[in-house]
Amino acid sequence: MEKVLIIDDDPDMVEAMKVVLESKNYEVHIAKSGEEGLREMRRDKPALIILDVMMETTDKGFDVAREIKWDPQYKDIPILMLTAIKERTGLDFGKEAGDENWLPVDDYCDKPLHPEDLIAKVDHLLKKHNP
Amino acid sequence: MMSVKELEGLVERLYWLIRLRCIAVIAVSLTIFLTGHVLDFSLAILPLYSIAITLGVYNLLFFILLKLVKGRETASVINRIANAQISLDLLSLAVLVHFSGGIENPFLFFFIFHMIIASILLKRLASFLQATFAITLFFAVVVLEYNGILSHYCLKEFIVHDQRHNPIYITGISFVFVSTLYIAVYLATSITRRLRQRERALEATNIQLEEKDDVKNEYVLRVTHGIKEHLSAIQGCLEPVAGGITGELNPRQFDLVQRAAHRTAKLMFFVKALLQITRIRLSREIKMEYFLLKDLVSELIGYASSKAVDKNISVSFTIESSIDKIRAAKEYIQETLTNLIVNSIKYTPRNGKIEINIWDKGSLILIEIKDTGIGIPKDEIPKIFDEFYRASNAKEVERDGTGLGLSIAKHVIEMHNGRIWAESELGKGSKFSVELPKRGYREE
């Protein structure tokens, strides 16, 4: 069973996603904050991380994502970022590291995620990173 | 100290003065012709016509000058041009008057017009200075003719005795002339001063209103984001249940949960549309790029055709081959056109027809989306672009529309400096037209 770590402070959203992912036999772990998430990641390395952009403060999710990507041990973990990113213009996956517009995640999508879309994105990211 | 609008207004008024001067040239020439040839006064025909021609020539030169500085106008440059025009006009009038009777010429009164014009175009001090210049010219003519330095061209047919040496006559006319000019300037500048104050106050109020609108829109944005957050959680929890992921439900449970999920989805759609239109209203400008319109629309048609097939609606598309790339905010245009096409499909009954045509209109392109749909009642056509407005016959086809799609479309097109409008006949069909500048801004 592949392990998915969800880092999001909305307990209802998290529970809904957990139900959906567990129905497809993923092992789901939860963290309610960025710090908790990083701790959990180091304790038991997940195959994929689902990260909410807005926790406590706006864009906290980006800081967490950058920390993960800068850590050589964990930078290969695919990150799926949640919430409305389209509002911020100029963000582009194609940008290089170091650019302030660098989006340190592998995919993003708007909340709420329909169950089929969530499964599809998770499957796709895992296949891409663990061929 | 001059705002951009005031400067623009002044430039406009200078063009108006140039047009006025054209009429003056014609009027002067006609007057010379009438009095000199028809009424057969003994006039210095040649010098008079020369002045009329000079008037026309420097009028043309000022016109060219204004066109040359276009785009780089500053307050000081425009003020100098305005002052120059008025001073030259005063000089021309003085010379005209000299060659047609001097102090005996009733057209001395026409100096008042220039005082009014000066008061409209210039500030109070400059207007008084121009008045003083006019008075100096007047006295120059009178004194020089009096001393014989300049010859006097007496209007024998108009006035019996040569008055140029009559001190009482000279004093009388001079007094009236000087006082008239200064009083005219004072009155006219007082009026224009008050008008300008009102203009500035209105401009300031406009800016205030815009800021208040921004505050309101930001408030709406914050509130709507809050709503969306909770709504997301609700939808997130409902959908797995409605979709059967949490296990089977009895028919009643299934039915009610389905209804809840359905309504939540509709509400989410509405909330997203509200967010979008509020964001557009807050943004002052959008990022534009060049792209091939043909490719964009072909993609849309492909997407639309799949929806139209279910209702057996035929979709046709033509675009003039001369249309290449246009500059616009690609995603916004894509969404707007999708909206319009999807609307057409939605409100067109089975076996209908939708035509999409794009015409090349020089610096603009014209997109027409015609359908054989239910149409829009005539008195409701102007209202359909209003926020939240839904036509009375639309509700029969689609119960819960947001009423925001067309107002979003209107905002987007207007941000591109374009136009969008609708024509329709109830029961027969509608035609939505979108006019877009090719470069994203209107060219003259």
Coordinates of C-alpha atoms in Angstrom, one line a residue:
Chain A
M1 CA 0.0 0.0 0.0
E2 CA 1.4 3.3 -1.0
K3 CA 1.5 6.0 1.6
V4 CA 0.0 9.4 1.1
L5 CA 0.6 12.3 3.5
I6 CA -2.1 15.0 3.6
I7 CA -1.0 18.4 5.1
D8 CA -4.1 20.5 5.5
D9 CA -5.7 22.3 8.4
D10 CA -9.3 21.9 7.4
P11 CA -10.4 18.7 9.2
D12 CA -13.5 18.2 7.1
M13 CA -11.8 18.5 3.8
V14 CA -9.1 16.2 5.0
E15 CA -11.5 13.5 6.2
A16 CA -13.3 13.6 2.8
M17 CA -10.0 13.1 0.9
K18 CA -9.0 10.4 3.3
V19 CA -12.2 8.5 2.7
V20 CA -11.8 8.7 -1.1
L21 CA -8.1 7.7 -1.0
E22 CA -8.6 4.8 1.4
S23 CA -11.3 3.5 -0.9
K24 CA -8.6 3.0 -3.4
N25 CA -6.3 1.3 -0.9
Y26 CA -3.9 4.1 -0.2
E27 CA -2.5 4.4 3.3
V28 CA -3.4 7.9 4.4
H29 CA -1.6 10.0 7.1
I30 CA -2.7 13.4 8.2
A31 CA -0.9 16.5 9.4
K32 CA -2.7 19.6 10.5
S33 CA 0.2 22.1 10.1
G34 CA 3.4 22.6 8.1
E35 CA 5.6 21.7 11.0
E36 CA 3.6 18.6 11.9
G37 CA 3.7 17.6 8.2
L38 CA 7.5 17.9 7.9
R39 CA 7.9 15.9 11.1
E40 CA 5.5 13.2 9.9
M41 CA 7.3 13.1 6.5
R42 CA 10.7 12.5 8.2
R43 CA 9.3 9.9 10.5
D44 CA 7.8 7.8 7.8
K45 CA 8.6 8.8 4.2
P46 CA 5.4 9.0 2.1
A47 CA 5.1 8.3 -1.6
L48 CA 3.1 11.4 -2.3
I49 CA 2.2 14.6 -0.4
I50 CA -1.0 16.5 -0.7
L51 CA -0.4 20.1 0.5
D52 CA -2.8 22.9 1.1
V53 CA -1.5 26.3 0.1
M54 CA -3.3 28.4 2.7
M55 CA -2.7 27.3 6.2
E56 CA -2.6 29.7 9.1
T57 CA -1.1 32.4 6.9
T58 CA -1.5 32.8 3.2
D59 CA 1.1 30.9 1.1
K60 CA 2.4 29.0 4.1
G61 CA 2.0 25.9 1.8
F62 CA 4.7 27.3 -0.6
D63 CA 7.2 27.6 2.2
V64 CA 6.6 24.0 3.3
A65 CA 6.8 22.8 -0.4
R66 CA 10.1 24.6 -0.8
E67 CA 11.5 23.1 2.3
I68 CA 10.6 19.7 1.1
K69 CA 12.1 20.2 -2.4
W70 CA 15.3 21.6 -0.9
D71 CA 15.9 18.6 1.2
P72 CA 17.8 16.1 -0.9
Q73 CA 16.4 13.1 0.9
Y74 CA 12.8 14.1 0.2
K75 CA 12.9 16.2 -2.9
D76 CA 11.8 13.4 -5.1
I77 CA 8.4 13.0 -3.4
P78 CA 5.7 14.4 -5.8
I79 CA 3.6 17.2 -4.3
L80 CA 0.0 17.9 -5.2
M81 CA -1.0 21.4 -4.1
L82 CA -4.5 22.4 -3.3
T83 CA -6.4 25.6 -3.6
A84 CA -7.0 28.4 -6.0
I85 CA -3.6 29.2 -7.6
K86 CA -5.0 30.7 -10.8
E87 CA -5.6 34.0 -9.0
R88 CA -1.9 34.6 -8.7
T89 CA -0.7 35.5 -12.1
G90 CA 2.8 34.6 -13.2
L91 CA 3.0 31.2 -11.6
D92 CA 4.2 28.7 -14.0
F93 CA 5.4 25.2 -13.5
G94 CA 8.0 25.6 -16.1
K95 CA 10.0 28.2 -14.2
E96 CA 13.4 27.4 -12.9
A97 CA 14.4 27.0 -9.2
G98 CA 15.5 30.2 -7.6
D99 CA 12.9 32.3 -9.5
E100 CA 10.5 33.8 -7.0
N101 CA 7.7 32.6 -9.1
W102 CA 9.0 29.1 -9.0
L103 CA 6.2 26.8 -8.1
P104 CA 7.8 24.0 -6.1
V105 CA 5.1 21.5 -6.7
D106 CA 4.4 18.9 -9.3
D107 CA 0.7 19.5 -9.8
Y108 CA -2.0 21.8 -8.5
C109 CA -5.7 22.0 -8.4
D110 CA -8.6 24.0 -7.1
K111 CA -10.6 22.9 -4.1
P112 CA -12.8 21.1 -3.9
L113 CA -11.5 18.0 -5.7
H114 CA -14.1 15.7 -7.1
P115 CA -13.3 12.2 -6.0
E116 CA -12.6 10.9 -9.5
D117 CA -10.2 13.9 -10.2
L118 CA -8.3 13.3 -6.9
I119 CA -7.8 9.6 -7.6
A120 CA -6.7 10.4 -11.2
K121 CA -4.2 13.0 -10.2
V122 CA -2.7 10.9 -7.4
D123 CA -2.4 7.9 -9.7
H124 CA -0.8 10.0 -12.4
L125 CA 1.8 11.6 -10.1
L126 CA 2.7 8.3 -8.6
K127 CA 3.1 6.6 -11.9
K128 CA 5.3 9.5 -13.2
H129 CA 7.7 9.4 -10.2
N130 CA 7.9 5.6 -9.7
P131 CA 7.8 4.1 -13.1
Chain B
M1 CA -1.2 71.8 -12.1
M2 CA -3.3 70.8 -15.0
S3 CA -4.8 67.4 -14.9
V4 CA -4.6 65.1 -18.0
K5 CA -8.3 65.7 -18.7
E6 CA -7.9 69.5 -18.5
L7 CA -5.0 69.3 -20.9
E8 CA -7.0 67.1 -23.3
G9 CA -9.9 69.6 -23.1
L10 CA -7.6 72.5 -23.9
V11 CA -6.1 70.7 -27.0
E12 CA -9.7 70.0 -28.1
R13 CA -10.6 73.7 -27.7
L14 CA -7.5 74.7 -29.8
Y15 CA -8.8 72.5 -32.6
W16 CA -12.1 74.2 -32.2
L17 CA -10.4 77.6 -32.5
I18 CA -8.7 76.4 -35.7
R19 CA -12.1 75.4 -37.2
L20 CA -13.5 78.8 -36.1
R21 CA -10.6 80.5 -37.9
C22 CA -11.4 78.7 -41.1
I23 CA -14.9 80.2 -40.9
A24 CA -13.3 83.6 -40.2
V25 CA -11.1 83.4 -43.3
I26 CA -14.2 82.7 -45.4
A27 CA -16.2 85.5 -43.7
V28 CA -13.4 88.0 -44.0
S29 CA -13.0 87.2 -47.7
L30 CA -16.7 87.4 -48.3
T31 CA -16.9 90.8 -46.5
I32 CA -14.1 92.2 -48.6
F33 CA -15.8 90.9 -51.7
L34 CA -19.2 92.3 -50.8
T35 CA -18.0 95.7 -49.7
G36 CA -15.2 96.0 -52.2
H37 CA -16.8 94.6 -55.4
V38 CA -20.5 94.4 -54.9
L39 CA -21.1 97.6 -52.9
D40 CA -18.1 99.1 -54.6
F41 CA -16.5 100.8 -51.6
S42 CA -13.1 102.2 -52.2
L43 CA -11.0 99.7 -50.3
A44 CA -7.4 98.7 -50.2
I45 CA -8.4 95.4 -51.8
L46 CA -4.9 93.8 -52.2
P47 CA -3.7 94.3 -48.6
L48 CA -7.0 93.1 -47.2
Y49 CA -7.0 89.9 -49.2
S50 CA -3.4 89.3 -48.3
I51 CA -4.3 89.4 -44.6
A52 CA -7.1 86.9 -45.2
I53 CA -4.7 84.6 -47.0
T54 CA -2.1 85.0 -44.2
L55 CA -4.8 84.1 -41.7
G56 CA -5.5 80.9 -43.6
V57 CA -1.8 80.1 -43.9
Y58 CA -1.0 80.4 -40.2
N59 CA -4.2 78.5 -39.4
L60 CA -2.9 75.6 -41.4
L61 CA 0.5 75.9 -39.8
F62 CA -1.0 75.7 -36.3
F63 CA -3.1 72.7 -37.3
I64 CA 0.1 70.9 -38.5
L65 CA 1.9 72.0 -35.3
L66 CA -0.8 70.5 -33.1
K67 CA -0.6 67.2 -35.0
L68 CA 3.2 67.2 -34.7
V69 CA 3.2 67.5 -30.9
K70 CA 0.4 64.9 -30.5
G71 CA 1.2 62.4 -27.9
R72 CA 3.9 64.6 -26.3
E73 CA 1.8 67.5 -25.2
T74 CA 2.8 69.3 -22.0
A75 CA 0.9 72.1 -20.4
S76 CA 3.6 74.7 -21.1
V77 CA 3.8 73.8 -24.8
I78 CA 0.0 73.8 -25.3
N79 CA -0.3 77.1 -23.4
R80 CA 2.4 78.7 -25.6
I81 CA 0.5 77.5 -28.7
A82 CA -2.7 78.9 -27.4
N83 CA -1.1 82.3 -26.5
A84 CA 0.5 82.4 -29.9
Q85 CA -2.7 81.8 -31.8
I86 CA -4.6 84.5 -29.9
S87 CA -1.8 87.1 -30.2
L88 CA -1.5 86.4 -34.0
D89 CA -5.3 86.7 -34.3
L90 CA -5.2 90.1 -32.5
L91 CA -2.4 91.3 -34.8
S92 CA -4.3 90.2 -37.9
L93 CA -7.4 92.0 -36.7
A94 CA -5.5 95.1 -36.0
V95 CA -3.9 95.1 -39.5
L96 CA -7.3 94.4 -41.1
V97 CA -8.9 97.3 -39.2
H98 CA -6.0 99.6 -40.1
F99 CA -6.5 98.9 -43.8
S100 CA -10.2 99.4 -43.6
G101 CA -10.8 102.6 -41.8
G102 CA -8.7 102.5 -38.6
I103 CA -10.6 104.1 -35.8
E104 CA -13.6 104.5 -37.9
N105 CA -14.1 100.8 -38.6
P106 CA -17.0 99.4 -36.6
F107 CA -15.3 96.0 -36.8
L108 CA -13.2 97.2 -33.9
F109 CA -15.9 95.5 -31.8
F110 CA -14.7 92.2 -32.9
F111 CA -11.8 92.4 -30.6
I112 CA -14.3 91.4 -27.9
F113 CA -14.6 87.9 -29.5
H114 CA -10.9 87.4 -29.0
M115 CA -11.2 88.4 -25.4
I116 CA -13.8 85.8 -24.8
I117 CA -11.8 83.2 -26.6
A118 CA -8.7 84.1 -24.6
S119 CA -10.7 83.8 -21.3
I120 CA -11.8 80.3 -22.3
L121 CA -8.4 79.1 -23.3
L122 CA -6.1 80.9 -21.0
K123 CA -5.7 81.6 -17.3
R124 CA -6.9 85.0 -16.0
L125 CA -3.5 86.7 -16.0
A126 CA -2.7 85.6 -19.5
S127 CA -6.1 86.8 -20.7
F128 CA -5.5 90.2 -19.2
L129 CA -2.1 90.3 -20.8
Q130 CA -3.7 89.5 -24.2
A131 CA -6.3 92.3 -23.6
T132 CA -3.4 94.7 -22.9
F133 CA -1.7 93.5 -26.1
A134 CA -4.9 94.2 -28.1
I135 CA -5.2 97.7 -26.5
T136 CA -1.6 98.4 -27.4
L137 CA -2.2 97.3 -31.0
F138 CA -5.3 99.6 -31.1
F139 CA -3.4 102.6 -29.8
A140 CA -0.5 101.8 -32.2
V141 CA -2.9 102.0 -35.2
V142 CA -4.6 105.2 -33.8
V143 CA -1.4 107.0 -32.9
L144 CA 0.6 106.0 -36.1
E145 CA -2.3 107.0 -38.3
Y146 CA -2.7 110.2 -36.3
N147 CA 0.9 111.2 -36.9
G148 CA 0.8 110.2 -40.5
I149 CA 3.4 107.5 -40.1
L150 CA 0.9 105.0 -41.3
S151 CA -1.5 106.1 -44.0
H152 CA -5.2 106.2 -43.3
Y153 CA -7.6 104.2 -45.4
C154 CA -10.8 106.1 -45.0
L155 CA -14.0 104.4 -45.5
K156 CA -15.5 107.2 -47.5
E157 CA -18.8 105.5 -48.1
F158 CA -19.2 104.6 -44.5
I159 CA -18.3 107.7 -42.7
V160 CA -18.6 111.3 -43.9
H161 CA -15.6 113.0 -42.3
D162 CA -12.2 111.6 -41.7
Q163 CA -12.2 111.2 -37.9
R164 CA -8.6 110.2 -37.4
H165 CA -7.6 113.6 -36.2
N166 CA -10.7 114.3 -34.1
P167 CA -9.5 114.2 -30.5
I168 CA -13.0 113.9 -29.0
Y169 CA -13.9 111.0 -31.2
I170 CA -10.6 109.3 -30.6
T171 CA -10.9 109.7 -26.8
G172 CA -14.5 108.5 -26.8
I173 CA -13.8 105.4 -28.8
S174 CA -10.6 104.6 -26.9
F175 CA -12.3 104.8 -23.6
V176 CA -15.1 102.5 -24.6
F177 CA -12.7 100.1 -26.3
V178 CA -10.3 99.8 -23.4
S179 CA -13.0 99.4 -20.8
T180 CA -15.0 96.9 -22.9
L181 CA -12.0 94.7 -23.4
Y182 CA -11.0 94.6 -19.7
I183 CA -14.6 94.1 -18.5
A184 CA -15.1 91.3 -21.1
V185 CA -12.0 89.5 -19.9
Y186 CA -13.0 89.9 -16.3
L187 CA -16.5 88.6 -16.8
A188 CA -15.5 85.7 -19.1
T189 CA -12.6 84.5 -16.9
S190 CA -14.9 84.6 -13.8
I191 CA -17.3 82.3 -15.5
T192 CA -14.7 79.9 -16.9
R193 CA -12.9 79.9 -13.5
R194 CA -16.1 78.7 -11.8
L195 CA -16.7 76.1 -14.5
R196 CA -13.2 74.8 -14.1
Q197 CA -13.6 74.5 -10.3
R198 CA -16.8 72.5 -10.9
E199 CA -15.0 70.2 -13.4
R200 CA -12.2 69.5 -10.8
A201 CA -14.7 68.8 -8.1
L202 CA -16.5 66.3 -10.4
E203 CA -13.3 64.6 -11.3
A204 CA -12.4 64.3 -7.6
T205 CA -15.8 62.8 -6.9
N206 CA -15.4 60.3 -9.7
I207 CA -12.1 59.1 -8.3
Q208 CA -13.7 58.8 -4.8
L209 CA -16.6 56.7 -6.3
E210 CA -14.1 54.5 -8.0
E211 CA -12.3 53.9 -4.8
K212 CA -15.5 53.2 -2.9
D213 CA -16.4 50.7 -5.6
D214 CA -13.0 49.0 -5.1
V215 CA -13.6 48.8 -1.4
K216 CA -16.9 47.2 -2.0
N217 CA -15.5 44.7 -4.5
E218 CA -12.7 43.7 -2.1
Y219 CA -15.3 43.1 0.6
V220 CA -17.4 40.9 -1.7
L221 CA -14.2 39.0 -2.6
R222 CA -13.3 38.4 1.0
V223 CA -16.8 37.3 1.9
T224 CA -17.1 35.1 -1.1
H225 CA -13.8 33.4 -0.4
G226 CA -15.0 32.6 3.0
I227 CA -18.2 31.1 1.7
K228 CA -16.2 29.1 -0.9
E229 CA -14.0 27.6 1.7
H230 CA -16.9 26.2 3.7
L231 CA -18.7 25.2 0.6
S232 CA -15.6 23.3 -0.6
A233 CA -15.6 21.3 2.6
I234 CA -19.3 20.5 2.3
Q235 CA -19.0 19.4 -1.3
G236 CA -15.9 17.4 -0.5
C237 CA -17.8 15.5 2.1
L238 CA -21.0 15.0 0.1
E239 CA -19.5 13.8 -3.1
P240 CA -17.9 10.6 -1.9
V241 CA -21.2 9.6 -0.2
A242 CA -23.3 10.5 -3.3
G243 CA -20.8 8.7 -5.5
G244 CA -21.1 5.5 -3.5
I245 CA -17.5 5.4 -2.2
T246 CA -18.6 5.1 1.4
G247 CA -20.8 2.2 0.6
E248 CA -24.3 1.6 -0.6
L249 CA -27.2 3.8 0.5
N250 CA -30.8 2.9 0.7
P251 CA -32.9 4.6 -2.1
R252 CA -34.1 7.4 0.2
Q253 CA -30.7 8.3 1.5
F254 CA -29.3 8.1 -2.0
D255 CA -31.9 10.4 -3.4
L256 CA -31.6 13.1 -0.7
V257 CA -27.8 13.0 -0.8
Q258 CA -27.8 13.3 -4.5
R259 CA -30.0 16.4 -4.3
A260 CA -27.8 17.9 -1.7
A261 CA -24.7 17.2 -3.8
H262 CA -26.4 18.6 -6.9
R263 CA -27.4 21.9 -5.2
T264 CA -24.0 22.3 -3.7
A265 CA -22.4 21.9 -7.1
K266 CA -24.7 24.6 -8.5
L267 CA -23.9 26.9 -5.6
M268 CA -20.2 26.4 -6.1
F269 CA -20.6 27.3 -9.8
F270 CA -22.4 30.5 -8.7
V271 CA -19.8 31.4 -6.1
K272 CA -17.0 30.9 -8.6
A273 CA -18.7 33.1 -11.2
L274 CA -19.2 35.8 -8.5
L275 CA -15.6 35.6 -7.6
Q276 CA -14.6 35.9 -11.2
I277 CA -16.7 38.9 -12.0
T278 CA -15.6 40.7 -8.8
R279 CA -12.0 40.1 -9.6
I280 CA -12.4 41.4 -13.1
R281 CA -14.1 44.5 -11.7
L282 CA -11.2 45.1 -9.4
S283 CA -8.5 44.7 -12.0
R284 CA -7.6 47.8 -13.9
E285 CA -5.8 46.0 -16.7
I286 CA -5.2 42.5 -17.9
K287 CA -2.2 40.7 -19.4
M288 CA -2.5 40.5 -23.1
E289 CA -0.7 38.3 -25.6
Y290 CA -0.7 37.6 -29.4
F291 CA -2.4 34.4 -30.5
L292 CA -4.1 33.0 -33.6
L293 CA -7.8 33.5 -33.2
K294 CA -8.6 30.8 -35.8
D295 CA -6.9 28.1 -33.6
L296 CA -8.7 29.3 -30.5
V297 CA -12.1 29.3 -32.0
S298 CA -11.6 26.0 -33.8
E299 CA -10.8 24.4 -30.4
L300 CA -13.9 25.9 -28.9
I301 CA -16.1 24.7 -31.8
G302 CA -14.7 21.2 -31.3
Y303 CA -15.7 21.3 -27.7
A304 CA -19.1 22.9 -28.5
S305 CA -19.8 20.4 -31.2
S306 CA -19.6 17.5 -28.8
K307 CA -22.3 19.2 -26.7
A308 CA -24.4 20.2 -29.7
V309 CA -24.4 16.7 -31.1
D310 CA -26.7 15.5 -28.3
K311 CA -29.4 17.9 -29.4
N312 CA -28.7 17.4 -33.1
I313 CA -27.7 21.1 -33.5
S314 CA -25.4 21.9 -36.5
V315 CA -22.5 24.3 -35.8
S316 CA -20.9 26.1 -38.7
F317 CA -17.8 28.3 -38.5
T318 CA -16.3 30.8 -41.0
I319 CA -13.4 33.2 -40.5
E320 CA -12.0 35.6 -43.0
S321 CA -8.6 34.4 -44.2
S322 CA -7.1 37.9 -43.7
I323 CA -7.4 37.5 -39.9
D324 CA -4.2 36.4 -38.4
K325 CA -3.0 37.0 -34.8
I326 CA -4.8 39.2 -32.4
R327 CA -3.6 40.7 -29.1
A328 CA -5.9 39.9 -26.2
A329 CA -6.0 38.1 -22.9
K330 CA -6.3 34.6 -24.3
E331 CA -7.9 32.8 -21.4
Y332 CA -10.5 35.5 -20.9
I333 CA -11.5 35.6 -24.5
Q334 CA -11.6 31.8 -24.6
E335 CA -13.9 31.8 -21.6
T336 CA -16.1 34.5 -23.0
L337 CA -16.6 32.9 -26.4
T338 CA -17.1 29.5 -24.8
N339 CA -19.8 31.1 -22.6
L340 CA -21.6 32.6 -25.6
I341 CA -21.4 29.4 -27.6
V342 CA -22.6 27.2 -24.7
N343 CA -25.4 29.7 -24.1
S344 CA -26.5 29.3 -27.7
I345 CA -26.5 25.6 -27.5
K346 CA -28.3 25.7 -24.2
Y347 CA -31.1 27.9 -25.4
T348 CA -31.5 26.4 -28.9
P349 CA -34.0 23.5 -29.1
R350 CA -33.3 20.2 -30.9
N351 CA -32.4 20.3 -34.6
G352 CA -31.4 23.9 -34.5
K353 CA -28.5 25.7 -36.1
I354 CA -25.7 27.8 -34.8
E355 CA -23.5 29.9 -37.0
I356 CA -20.2 31.5 -35.9
N357 CA -18.7 34.0 -38.3
I358 CA -15.6 36.2 -37.8
W359 CA -15.2 39.3 -40.0
D360 CA -12.1 41.4 -40.6
K361 CA -13.0 45.1 -40.1
G362 CA -9.7 46.8 -40.5
S363 CA -8.4 47.5 -37.1
L364 CA -11.2 45.5 -35.5
I365 CA -12.5 42.0 -35.8
L366 CA -16.2 41.2 -35.6
I367 CA -17.4 37.9 -34.1
E368 CA -21.0 37.0 -34.7
I369 CA -22.7 34.0 -33.0
K370 CA -26.1 33.4 -34.5
D371 CA -28.6 30.7 -33.3
T372 CA -32.1 29.5 -34.0
G373 CA -32.9 29.5 -30.3
I374 CA -35.7 30.7 -28.1
G375 CA -34.7 34.3 -28.6
I376 CA -35.0 37.2 -26.1
P377 CA -38.0 39.3 -25.5
K378 CA -37.5 42.7 -27.1
D379 CA -37.8 44.8 -24.0
E380 CA -35.4 42.6 -22.1
I381 CA -32.6 42.7 -24.6
P382 CA -30.9 45.8 -23.1
K383 CA -31.0 44.1 -19.6
I384 CA -29.4 40.8 -20.4
F385 CA -25.9 42.0 -19.7
D386 CA -26.9 43.2 -16.3
E387 CA -25.5 41.2 -13.3
F388 CA -27.8 38.5 -12.1
Y389 CA -30.4 39.2 -14.8
R390 CA -32.1 36.3 -16.4
A391 CA -34.5 36.6 -19.3
S392 CA -38.0 35.6 -18.4
N393 CA -38.1 32.8 -21.0
A394 CA -34.7 31.5 -20.0
K395 CA -35.9 30.1 -16.8
E396 CA -38.1 27.6 -18.6
V397 CA -35.0 26.0 -20.2
E398 CA -32.6 26.3 -17.3
R399 CA -34.0 26.8 -13.9
D400 CA -30.9 27.8 -12.0
G401 CA -28.6 30.0 -14.2
T402 CA -26.3 32.4 -12.4
G403 CA -27.3 35.4 -14.6
L404 CA -23.6 36.4 -14.4
G405 CA -22.2 34.8 -17.6
L406 CA -23.1 37.7 -19.9
S407 CA -22.0 40.4 -17.5
I408 CA -18.7 38.7 -17.1
A409 CA -18.5 38.6 -20.9
K410 CA -19.3 42.3 -21.1
H411 CA -16.7 43.2 -18.5
V412 CA -14.0 41.2 -20.3
I413 CA -14.8 42.6 -23.8
E414 CA -14.9 46.2 -22.4
M415 CA -11.5 45.7 -20.8
H416 CA -10.3 45.0 -24.2
N417 CA -11.8 48.3 -25.4
G418 CA -14.3 46.3 -27.5
R419 CA -18.1 46.1 -27.7
I420 CA -20.6 43.4 -27.2
W421 CA -24.3 43.5 -28.1
A422 CA -27.2 41.3 -28.9
E423 CA -30.0 41.3 -31.4
S424 CA -32.9 38.9 -31.1
E425 CA -36.3 37.9 -32.2
L426 CA -38.5 36.0 -29.7
G427 CA -39.0 32.4 -30.9
K428 CA -36.7 32.8 -33.9
G429 CA -33.2 33.2 -32.5
S430 CA -30.5 35.5 -31.3
K431 CA -27.3 37.0 -32.6
F432 CA -24.5 38.0 -30.3
S433 CA -21.9 40.3 -31.7
V434 CA -18.5 41.0 -30.3
E435 CA -16.2 43.7 -31.7
L436 CA -12.5 43.5 -30.6
P437 CA -9.6 45.7 -31.6
K438 CA -6.9 43.6 -33.1
R439 CA -4.2 45.1 -31.0
G440 CA -6.1 45.3 -27.7
Y441 CA -6.6 49.0 -27.9
R442 CA -8.6 51.3 -30.1
E443 CA -6.8 53.0 -32.9
E444 CA -7.9 56.4 -34.3

